Amino acid sequence: MNWMMTAFQGGLDSLASYLAAHVLLCLVPAFFIAGALSALVPQQPIIRFLGPDAPKWKSYSAAAGAGSLLAVCSCTIQPLFAGIYRKGAGLGPAITFLFFAPAANILALAYTGVALGAEFAIARILLALSFGIGIGMIMAIVFRETDVARLTDAQTFAEGGGIPGKTLLFVGTLVALLMSGTLKLDFLKAVLFSTHLPWQGAPAIQQTLDLWVPVNEAIGAEGLSLHGALLIALLAGIGVFAWRGLGKVDEGFNRCTPIALGLTILTLVFAALGFKVIDAGIALTVTGRTLAVTLFCLALFPLARSFDDWDVQQWLCETWRFVKMIFPLLVLGVFLVGVIRVFIQPEWIRSVAGENTVLANLAGVVFGVFMYFPTLVEVPIAKMFLSLGMHPGPLIAYLMADPELSLQSILITAAIIGRLRAWTYVGLVALFSTVSGLTYGAWVNGMSLWMLVGVIGSFVALIIGTLHLIETRRKA
């Protein structure tokens, strides 16, 4: 019975920490972006640039380029992936976008270089770029028939047309809101104003929260602050009013719609506000991030008014549809990760990952799945395990797998593209991550460049031969 309570507590701790620290400034804007892509962006340009018949150099370059600009984790990228996939992107480019954004965005690469060294950053970008495009192409070939069937009607209307300027500006503002809430730049962290608010009960509440949801750096448990608890309460309030305010908005605006949107803006601004419990009460800090998030939220109002009421209703309706499809799976996945993480000891990983073996690299991949950390947090965790004796090869395998294969992202991907495609993607990422670790580890161990090229060439030849065989049998 004690182990069941411990596991349940681990799940609740994981969920509370995630909702408080990582959902609001990244995932909430991402849902609204996905809704805008689905409702406001014409299908023709998406198919023209990312469709299955688009030139490969154009579609895969566009997918990787778009992914490199978004500093998001595997959960936040899911609604964006669902948005472009639903709108007509081919499976291959969409998968490349899904893979590349969390694995090799600019911020993740820069942080990797600072924390682990330039060699790790270079290895990460080269491996993520080549394998991200490779996995996308393999998925496109394996599932070509069903993907073409999915887009047959859409491609009939793919000629001509572009994205209206007001739509570009609106979606661009939403993306700017997402980036201003997630990027760790100096001007966003700069303090503009600070003050103290008296609240005698705040320290006692924080002590209680520390007991309920304790910090445990060994397993990545971040605890729950008073700020986070208030944000969870606001998030619950959004859910209550959005159930009708956004869920029924296709039938027309109702009284709950402005309340849900107002609570969303309030929550985002409050999430961007510096909030710290001190002995005398609360220390509040207004930073560049607070100002940027506030301004971008306010800018959305006049931009939204430039659209017809029907377009705005469809945008909000699509946003809520993505929330209903993705958010419950995200909650379930994060909870299960917390439960599983209780029983996985970091010492087990270190004991089998000290050498560059297949088992060690597979351990790095499995660790990335069940010990999920939000974007960028995987880098200091990797640094910790490197200092504890993990071989650089398995470390690269972990860095490749962790941003891609969290349990919750697997569940969400299956809901978007189907279980067969999702598990094929999971298998390919696990395979390529393991090969990445073995390759980098062999280079670190001193394998000659020619031998390394030969091994990689043999692996690529095997993949190409397998795909050629699949394609030949399909035509026959």
Coordinates of C-alpha atoms in Angstrom, one line a residue:
M1 CA 0.0 0.0 0.0
N2 CA 2.9 2.4 0.8
W3 CA 4.4 1.9 -2.7
M4 CA 1.0 2.7 -4.3
M5 CA 0.7 6.0 -2.3
T6 CA 4.3 6.9 -3.2
A7 CA 3.6 6.3 -6.9
F8 CA 0.4 8.3 -6.7
Q9 CA 2.2 11.1 -4.9
G10 CA 4.9 11.0 -7.6
G11 CA 2.3 11.4 -10.3
L12 CA 0.6 14.3 -8.6
D13 CA 3.9 16.0 -8.0
S14 CA 4.9 15.6 -11.6
L15 CA 1.6 17.0 -12.8
A16 CA 1.5 19.9 -10.4
S17 CA 5.1 20.9 -11.2
Y18 CA 4.5 20.7 -14.9
L19 CA 1.2 22.6 -15.0
A20 CA 2.6 25.4 -12.8
A21 CA 6.0 25.8 -14.5
H22 CA 5.7 24.8 -18.2
V23 CA 2.2 24.9 -19.6
L24 CA 1.1 28.5 -19.5
L25 CA 3.7 30.6 -21.4
C26 CA 4.5 27.9 -24.0
L27 CA 1.6 25.5 -24.4
V28 CA -1.4 28.0 -24.1
P29 CA -0.1 30.3 -27.0
A30 CA 0.7 27.1 -29.0
F31 CA -2.9 26.0 -28.8
F32 CA -4.1 29.4 -30.1
I33 CA -1.4 29.3 -32.9
A34 CA -2.6 25.8 -33.9
G35 CA -6.2 27.1 -34.0
A36 CA -5.2 30.0 -36.2
L37 CA -3.3 27.8 -38.6
S38 CA -6.3 25.5 -38.9
A39 CA -9.0 28.1 -39.2
L40 CA -7.4 31.2 -40.8
V41 CA -4.5 30.0 -42.9
P42 CA -5.6 28.9 -46.4
Q43 CA -4.8 25.3 -47.3
Q44 CA -3.2 26.1 -50.6
P45 CA 0.1 27.6 -49.4
I46 CA 0.6 24.9 -46.8
I47 CA 0.2 22.2 -49.4
R48 CA 2.4 24.1 -51.9
F49 CA 5.3 24.4 -49.4
L50 CA 4.8 21.3 -47.2
G51 CA 2.6 19.0 -49.2
P52 CA 3.7 15.5 -50.4
D53 CA 4.2 16.7 -54.0
A54 CA 6.2 19.8 -53.0
P55 CA 9.9 19.7 -54.0
K56 CA 11.8 17.8 -51.3
W57 CA 14.4 20.6 -50.9
K58 CA 11.7 23.1 -50.3
S59 CA 9.4 21.1 -48.0
Y60 CA 12.0 19.6 -45.7
S61 CA 14.1 22.8 -45.6
A62 CA 10.9 24.8 -44.7
A63 CA 10.0 22.2 -42.0
A64 CA 13.5 22.2 -40.4
G65 CA 13.8 26.0 -40.7
A66 CA 10.5 26.6 -39.0
G67 CA 11.4 24.1 -36.3
S68 CA 14.8 25.7 -35.6
L69 CA 13.1 29.0 -34.6
L70 CA 10.8 27.6 -31.9
A71 CA 12.3 27.0 -28.5
V72 CA 9.6 24.5 -27.5
C73 CA 9.4 21.0 -25.9
S74 CA 7.9 17.9 -27.3
C75 CA 4.5 18.7 -25.8
T76 CA 4.3 22.3 -27.0
I77 CA 5.2 21.3 -30.5
Q78 CA 2.3 18.8 -30.7
P79 CA -0.6 21.3 -31.3
L80 CA 1.6 23.1 -33.9
F81 CA 2.3 19.8 -35.6
A82 CA -1.4 18.9 -35.5
G83 CA -2.2 22.3 -37.1
I84 CA 0.0 22.0 -40.1
Y85 CA -0.8 18.3 -40.5
R86 CA -4.5 18.9 -40.5
K87 CA -4.1 21.8 -42.9
G88 CA -2.4 19.7 -45.6
A89 CA 1.3 19.3 -44.8
G90 CA 2.7 16.0 -46.0
L91 CA 3.5 13.4 -43.4
G92 CA 7.3 13.6 -44.1
P93 CA 7.8 17.4 -43.7
A94 CA 5.4 17.4 -40.7
I95 CA 7.4 14.7 -39.0
T96 CA 10.7 16.6 -39.7
F97 CA 9.1 19.7 -38.1
L98 CA 7.9 17.6 -35.1
F99 CA 11.4 16.1 -34.7
F100 CA 13.6 19.1 -35.3
A101 CA 11.8 21.8 -33.2
P102 CA 12.4 20.3 -29.8
A103 CA 15.7 18.6 -30.6
A104 CA 17.7 21.3 -32.4
N105 CA 16.1 24.7 -32.1
I106 CA 18.5 27.6 -31.8
L107 CA 18.1 28.1 -28.1
A108 CA 18.7 24.4 -27.3
L109 CA 21.8 24.3 -29.5
A110 CA 23.2 27.5 -27.9
Y111 CA 22.6 26.2 -24.4
T112 CA 24.1 22.8 -25.3
G113 CA 27.3 24.6 -26.5
V114 CA 27.6 26.7 -23.4
A115 CA 26.9 23.8 -20.9
L116 CA 28.5 20.8 -22.6
G117 CA 30.9 22.3 -25.2
A118 CA 30.9 23.1 -28.9
E119 CA 31.5 19.4 -29.9
F120 CA 28.2 18.3 -28.3
A121 CA 26.3 21.2 -29.9
I122 CA 27.8 20.5 -33.4
A123 CA 27.1 16.8 -33.0
R124 CA 23.5 17.6 -31.9
I125 CA 22.7 19.9 -34.9
L126 CA 24.3 17.6 -37.5
L127 CA 22.7 14.4 -36.2
A128 CA 19.3 16.1 -35.7
L129 CA 19.3 17.7 -39.1
S130 CA 20.3 14.6 -41.0
F131 CA 18.2 12.1 -39.0
G132 CA 15.2 14.5 -38.7
I133 CA 15.0 14.8 -42.5
G134 CA 15.8 11.1 -42.8
I135 CA 13.0 10.0 -40.5
G136 CA 10.6 12.3 -42.2
M137 CA 11.5 10.9 -45.6
I138 CA 11.2 7.3 -44.4
M139 CA 7.8 8.0 -42.9
A140 CA 6.7 9.6 -46.1
I141 CA 7.8 6.6 -48.2
V142 CA 6.4 3.9 -45.9
F143 CA 3.0 5.6 -45.6
R144 CA 2.8 7.2 -49.0
E145 CA -0.4 5.7 -50.2
T146 CA -2.4 6.6 -47.1
D147 CA -0.9 10.1 -47.0
V148 CA -1.7 10.7 -50.7
A149 CA -5.3 9.5 -50.1
R150 CA -5.6 11.8 -47.1
L151 CA -4.7 14.8 -49.3
T152 CA -6.2 13.9 -52.7
D153 CA -9.1 16.3 -52.4
A154 CA -7.0 19.0 -50.9
Q155 CA -4.4 18.9 -53.7
T156 CA -7.1 19.6 -56.2
F157 CA -7.3 23.1 -54.9
A158 CA -3.6 23.6 -54.1
E159 CA -2.8 25.9 -57.0
G160 CA -2.7 29.6 -56.5
G161 CA -3.6 31.6 -53.4
G162 CA -1.5 32.9 -50.6
I163 CA -1.7 33.8 -47.0
P164 CA -3.4 37.2 -46.5
G165 CA -1.3 39.9 -44.8
K166 CA -3.6 40.3 -41.9
T167 CA -3.4 36.6 -41.2
L168 CA 0.4 36.6 -41.3
L169 CA 0.4 39.5 -38.9
F170 CA -2.0 37.8 -36.6
V171 CA -0.2 34.5 -36.5
G172 CA 3.1 36.3 -36.3
T173 CA 1.9 38.1 -33.2
L174 CA 0.9 34.8 -31.6
V175 CA 4.3 33.4 -32.4
A176 CA 5.9 36.5 -30.9
L177 CA 3.8 35.9 -27.8
L178 CA 5.0 32.3 -27.6
M179 CA 8.7 33.3 -28.0
S180 CA 8.6 36.2 -25.6
G181 CA 7.3 33.9 -23.0
T182 CA 9.9 31.1 -23.5
L183 CA 13.1 32.7 -24.8
K184 CA 15.8 33.3 -22.1
L185 CA 17.2 36.6 -23.4
D186 CA 18.8 39.3 -21.3
F187 CA 16.3 42.0 -22.3
L188 CA 13.4 39.8 -21.4
K189 CA 14.9 39.0 -18.0
A190 CA 15.8 42.7 -17.3
V191 CA 14.0 44.0 -14.2
L192 CA 11.8 47.1 -15.0
F193 CA 10.0 47.5 -11.6
S194 CA 9.8 45.7 -8.3
T195 CA 7.7 46.0 -5.2
H196 CA 6.8 44.1 -2.0
L197 CA 3.2 43.2 -1.0
P198 CA 2.5 42.4 2.6
W199 CA 1.0 38.9 3.1
Q200 CA 1.7 37.4 6.4
G201 CA 0.3 34.0 5.5
A202 CA 2.4 33.6 2.3
P203 CA 5.4 31.9 4.0
A204 CA 3.2 29.4 5.8
I205 CA 1.4 28.5 2.5
Q206 CA 4.7 28.0 0.8
Q207 CA 5.9 25.7 3.5
T208 CA 2.8 23.6 3.2
L209 CA 3.2 23.4 -0.6
D210 CA 6.8 22.3 -0.1
L211 CA 5.6 19.5 2.1
W212 CA 2.9 18.5 -0.4
V213 CA 5.0 18.7 -3.5
P214 CA 8.7 18.5 -2.4
V215 CA 11.7 19.4 -4.6
N216 CA 13.8 16.4 -5.6
E217 CA 16.6 17.3 -8.0
A218 CA 17.7 13.7 -8.3
I219 CA 14.5 12.7 -10.2
G220 CA 13.8 16.1 -11.7
A221 CA 10.9 17.0 -9.4
E222 CA 10.7 20.8 -9.3
G223 CA 8.2 21.3 -6.5
L224 CA 5.3 23.7 -6.4
S225 CA 5.6 27.4 -5.6
L226 CA 2.7 29.7 -4.4
H227 CA 3.0 31.4 -7.7
G228 CA 2.5 28.1 -9.4
A229 CA -0.4 27.1 -7.3
L230 CA -2.2 30.4 -8.1
L231 CA -1.5 29.8 -11.8
I232 CA -3.0 26.3 -11.6
A233 CA -6.1 27.9 -10.0
L234 CA -6.3 30.4 -12.9
L235 CA -5.9 27.6 -15.4
A236 CA -8.8 25.7 -13.8
G237 CA -10.9 28.9 -14.1
I238 CA -10.0 29.1 -17.8
G239 CA -11.2 25.5 -18.2
V240 CA -14.5 26.2 -16.5
F241 CA -15.4 29.2 -18.6
A242 CA -13.8 27.9 -21.9
W243 CA -15.9 24.7 -21.8
R244 CA -18.8 26.9 -23.0
G245 CA -17.1 30.1 -23.9
L246 CA -14.9 28.4 -26.5
G247 CA -16.5 25.0 -26.9
K248 CA -19.8 26.5 -28.0
V249 CA -18.4 29.6 -29.8
D250 CA -19.2 28.2 -33.3
E251 CA -22.8 28.8 -32.4
G252 CA -22.0 32.4 -31.6
F253 CA -20.2 34.4 -28.9
N254 CA -21.7 34.0 -25.4
R255 CA -21.2 35.4 -22.0
C256 CA -18.5 32.9 -21.1
T257 CA -16.3 33.8 -24.2
P258 CA -14.9 37.1 -23.0
I259 CA -14.5 35.8 -19.5
A260 CA -12.5 32.8 -20.8
L261 CA -10.3 35.0 -23.0
G262 CA -9.9 37.6 -20.2
L263 CA -8.8 34.9 -17.8
T264 CA -6.3 33.6 -20.4
I265 CA -4.7 37.0 -20.8
L266 CA -4.6 37.5 -17.0
T267 CA -3.0 34.1 -16.5
L268 CA -0.3 34.7 -19.2
V269 CA 0.6 38.1 -17.8
F270 CA 0.6 36.7 -14.2
A271 CA 2.8 33.8 -15.4
A272 CA 5.3 36.3 -16.8
L273 CA 5.4 38.3 -13.6
G274 CA 8.2 37.7 -11.1
F275 CA 6.6 36.3 -7.9
K276 CA 8.6 35.3 -4.9
V277 CA 7.6 34.5 -1.3
I278 CA 9.6 36.4 1.3
D279 CA 9.3 36.7 5.0
A280 CA 7.2 39.9 4.8
G281 CA 4.9 38.6 2.1
I282 CA 5.4 38.7 -1.7
A283 CA 8.1 40.2 -3.9
L284 CA 6.7 41.2 -7.3
T285 CA 9.0 42.0 -10.2
V286 CA 8.0 43.4 -13.6
T287 CA 10.5 42.3 -16.2
G288 CA 10.9 42.8 -20.0
R289 CA 9.1 39.4 -20.4
T290 CA 6.1 40.8 -18.4
L291 CA 5.9 43.8 -20.6
A292 CA 6.4 41.9 -23.9
V293 CA 3.7 39.3 -23.0
T294 CA 1.3 42.1 -22.0
L295 CA 1.8 44.1 -25.1
F296 CA 1.5 41.1 -27.5
C297 CA -1.7 40.0 -25.7
L298 CA -3.2 43.5 -26.1
A299 CA -2.1 43.7 -29.7
L300 CA -4.2 40.6 -30.5
F301 CA -7.5 42.5 -29.9
P302 CA -7.3 45.0 -32.7
L303 CA -5.8 42.4 -35.0
A304 CA -8.7 40.0 -34.2
R305 CA -11.2 42.7 -35.0
S306 CA -9.9 42.9 -38.5
F307 CA -11.4 39.5 -39.2
D308 CA -15.1 38.7 -39.6
D309 CA -16.9 37.3 -36.5
W310 CA -17.2 33.9 -38.2
D311 CA -13.4 33.7 -38.7
V312 CA -12.8 34.6 -35.0
Q313 CA -15.3 32.0 -33.9
Q314 CA -13.7 29.3 -36.1
W315 CA -10.3 30.2 -34.7
L316 CA -11.5 29.9 -31.1
C317 CA -13.5 26.7 -31.9
E318 CA -10.4 25.1 -33.5
T319 CA -8.2 26.1 -30.6
W320 CA -10.6 24.4 -28.2
R321 CA -10.7 21.3 -30.4
F322 CA -7.0 21.0 -30.1
V323 CA -7.2 21.5 -26.3
K324 CA -9.7 18.7 -26.0
M325 CA -7.7 16.4 -28.2
I326 CA -4.2 17.0 -26.7
F327 CA -4.5 18.4 -23.2
P328 CA -6.1 15.3 -21.5
L329 CA -3.4 13.1 -23.0
L330 CA -0.7 15.5 -21.8
V331 CA -2.1 15.4 -18.3
L332 CA -2.3 11.6 -18.3
G333 CA 1.2 11.3 -19.8
V334 CA 2.8 13.7 -17.3
F335 CA 1.1 11.8 -14.4
L336 CA 2.3 8.4 -15.6
V337 CA 5.8 9.8 -16.0
G338 CA 5.8 10.9 -12.4
V339 CA 4.6 7.5 -11.3
I340 CA 7.2 5.6 -13.3
R341 CA 10.0 8.0 -12.3
V342 CA 9.5 7.0 -8.7
F343 CA 10.7 3.5 -9.4
I344 CA 13.6 4.4 -11.7
Q345 CA 16.9 5.1 -9.9
P346 CA 19.4 7.3 -11.6
E347 CA 22.1 4.9 -10.4
W348 CA 20.7 2.2 -12.7
I349 CA 21.2 4.4 -15.7
R350 CA 24.7 5.4 -14.7
S351 CA 25.7 1.8 -14.1
V352 CA 24.9 0.7 -17.6
A353 CA 25.8 3.9 -19.5
G354 CA 29.5 4.2 -18.6
E355 CA 30.7 2.7 -21.9
N356 CA 29.7 3.1 -25.5
T357 CA 27.7 -0.1 -26.0
V358 CA 24.4 -0.8 -27.7
L359 CA 22.9 -1.4 -24.2
A360 CA 24.3 1.8 -22.9
N361 CA 22.9 3.8 -25.8
L362 CA 19.5 2.1 -25.5
A363 CA 19.6 3.0 -21.8
G364 CA 20.1 6.7 -22.8
V365 CA 17.1 6.5 -25.1
V366 CA 14.9 4.8 -22.4
F367 CA 16.0 7.3 -19.9
G368 CA 14.9 10.1 -22.2
V369 CA 11.4 8.5 -22.5
F370 CA 10.6 7.9 -18.8
M371 CA 12.6 10.7 -17.2
Y372 CA 11.1 13.5 -19.3
F373 CA 12.3 17.0 -18.7
P374 CA 11.0 20.2 -20.3
T375 CA 13.0 21.9 -23.1
L376 CA 16.5 23.0 -22.1
V377 CA 16.2 21.2 -18.7
E378 CA 17.6 18.1 -20.4
V379 CA 20.9 19.9 -20.9
P380 CA 21.9 20.5 -17.2
I381 CA 20.6 16.9 -16.5
A382 CA 23.0 15.7 -19.3
K383 CA 25.8 17.7 -17.7
M384 CA 25.1 16.1 -14.4
F385 CA 25.3 12.6 -15.8
L386 CA 28.4 13.4 -17.8
S387 CA 30.1 14.4 -14.5
L388 CA 28.9 11.2 -12.9
G389 CA 30.6 9.1 -15.6
M390 CA 28.1 8.6 -18.4
H391 CA 29.9 8.0 -21.7
P392 CA 29.4 10.9 -24.3
G393 CA 27.9 8.4 -26.7
P394 CA 24.9 7.4 -24.5
L395 CA 24.7 11.1 -23.5
I396 CA 24.1 12.1 -27.2
A397 CA 21.5 9.3 -27.5
Y398 CA 19.7 10.7 -24.5
L399 CA 19.9 14.3 -25.9
M400 CA 18.4 13.0 -29.2
A401 CA 15.6 11.0 -27.6
D402 CA 14.5 13.1 -24.6
P403 CA 13.0 16.0 -26.5
E404 CA 11.2 13.6 -28.8
L405 CA 9.9 10.6 -27.0
S406 CA 8.3 11.6 -23.8
L407 CA 5.5 9.3 -22.8
Q408 CA 2.9 12.1 -23.2
S409 CA 4.1 13.1 -26.6
I410 CA 3.9 9.5 -27.8
L411 CA 0.2 9.4 -26.7
I412 CA -0.6 12.7 -28.4
T413 CA 1.2 11.8 -31.6
A414 CA -0.8 8.6 -31.8
A415 CA -4.0 10.6 -31.4
I416 CA -3.0 12.9 -34.3
I417 CA -1.6 10.5 -36.9
G418 CA -2.8 7.1 -35.7
R419 CA -1.1 4.4 -33.6
L420 CA 0.7 2.6 -36.4
R421 CA 2.3 5.8 -37.7
A422 CA 3.1 7.0 -34.2
W423 CA 4.8 3.8 -33.1
T424 CA 6.7 3.6 -36.4
Y425 CA 8.0 7.1 -35.6
V426 CA 8.9 6.1 -32.1
G427 CA 10.8 3.1 -33.4
L428 CA 12.7 5.2 -35.9
V429 CA 13.6 7.9 -33.4
A430 CA 14.8 5.2 -30.9
L431 CA 16.9 3.5 -33.7
F432 CA 18.4 6.7 -35.0
S433 CA 19.1 8.0 -31.5
T434 CA 20.9 4.8 -30.6
V435 CA 22.9 5.0 -33.8
S436 CA 23.7 8.6 -33.1
G437 CA 25.1 7.7 -29.7
L438 CA 27.1 4.8 -31.0
T439 CA 28.5 7.0 -33.8
Y440 CA 29.5 9.9 -31.6
G441 CA 30.8 7.6 -28.9
A442 CA 33.0 5.7 -31.4
W443 CA 34.4 9.0 -32.6
V444 CA 35.2 10.0 -29.0
N445 CA 36.8 6.6 -28.4
G446 CA 39.2 7.3 -31.2
M447 CA 37.8 5.3 -34.1
S448 CA 39.4 6.4 -37.4
L449 CA 37.4 8.8 -39.6
W450 CA 37.4 6.3 -42.5
M451 CA 36.1 3.5 -40.3
L452 CA 33.4 5.7 -39.0
V453 CA 32.4 6.8 -42.5
G454 CA 32.3 3.2 -43.5
V455 CA 30.0 2.2 -40.6
I456 CA 27.7 5.1 -41.2
G457 CA 27.7 4.5 -44.9
S458 CA 26.7 0.9 -44.4
F459 CA 23.8 1.9 -42.1
V460 CA 22.6 4.5 -44.6
A461 CA 22.9 1.9 -47.4
L462 CA 20.8 -0.6 -45.4
I463 CA 18.1 2.0 -44.8
I464 CA 18.1 3.0 -48.5
G465 CA 18.0 -0.6 -49.6
T466 CA 15.1 -1.4 -47.3
L467 CA 13.1 1.6 -48.6
H468 CA 13.9 0.7 -52.2
L469 CA 12.6 -2.8 -51.5
I470 CA 9.4 -1.4 -50.0
E471 CA 8.9 0.9 -53.0
T472 CA 9.6 -1.9 -55.5
R473 CA 7.1 -4.3 -53.8
R474 CA 4.5 -1.5 -53.7
K475 CA 4.8 -0.8 -57.4
A476 CA 4.6 -4.5 -58.2

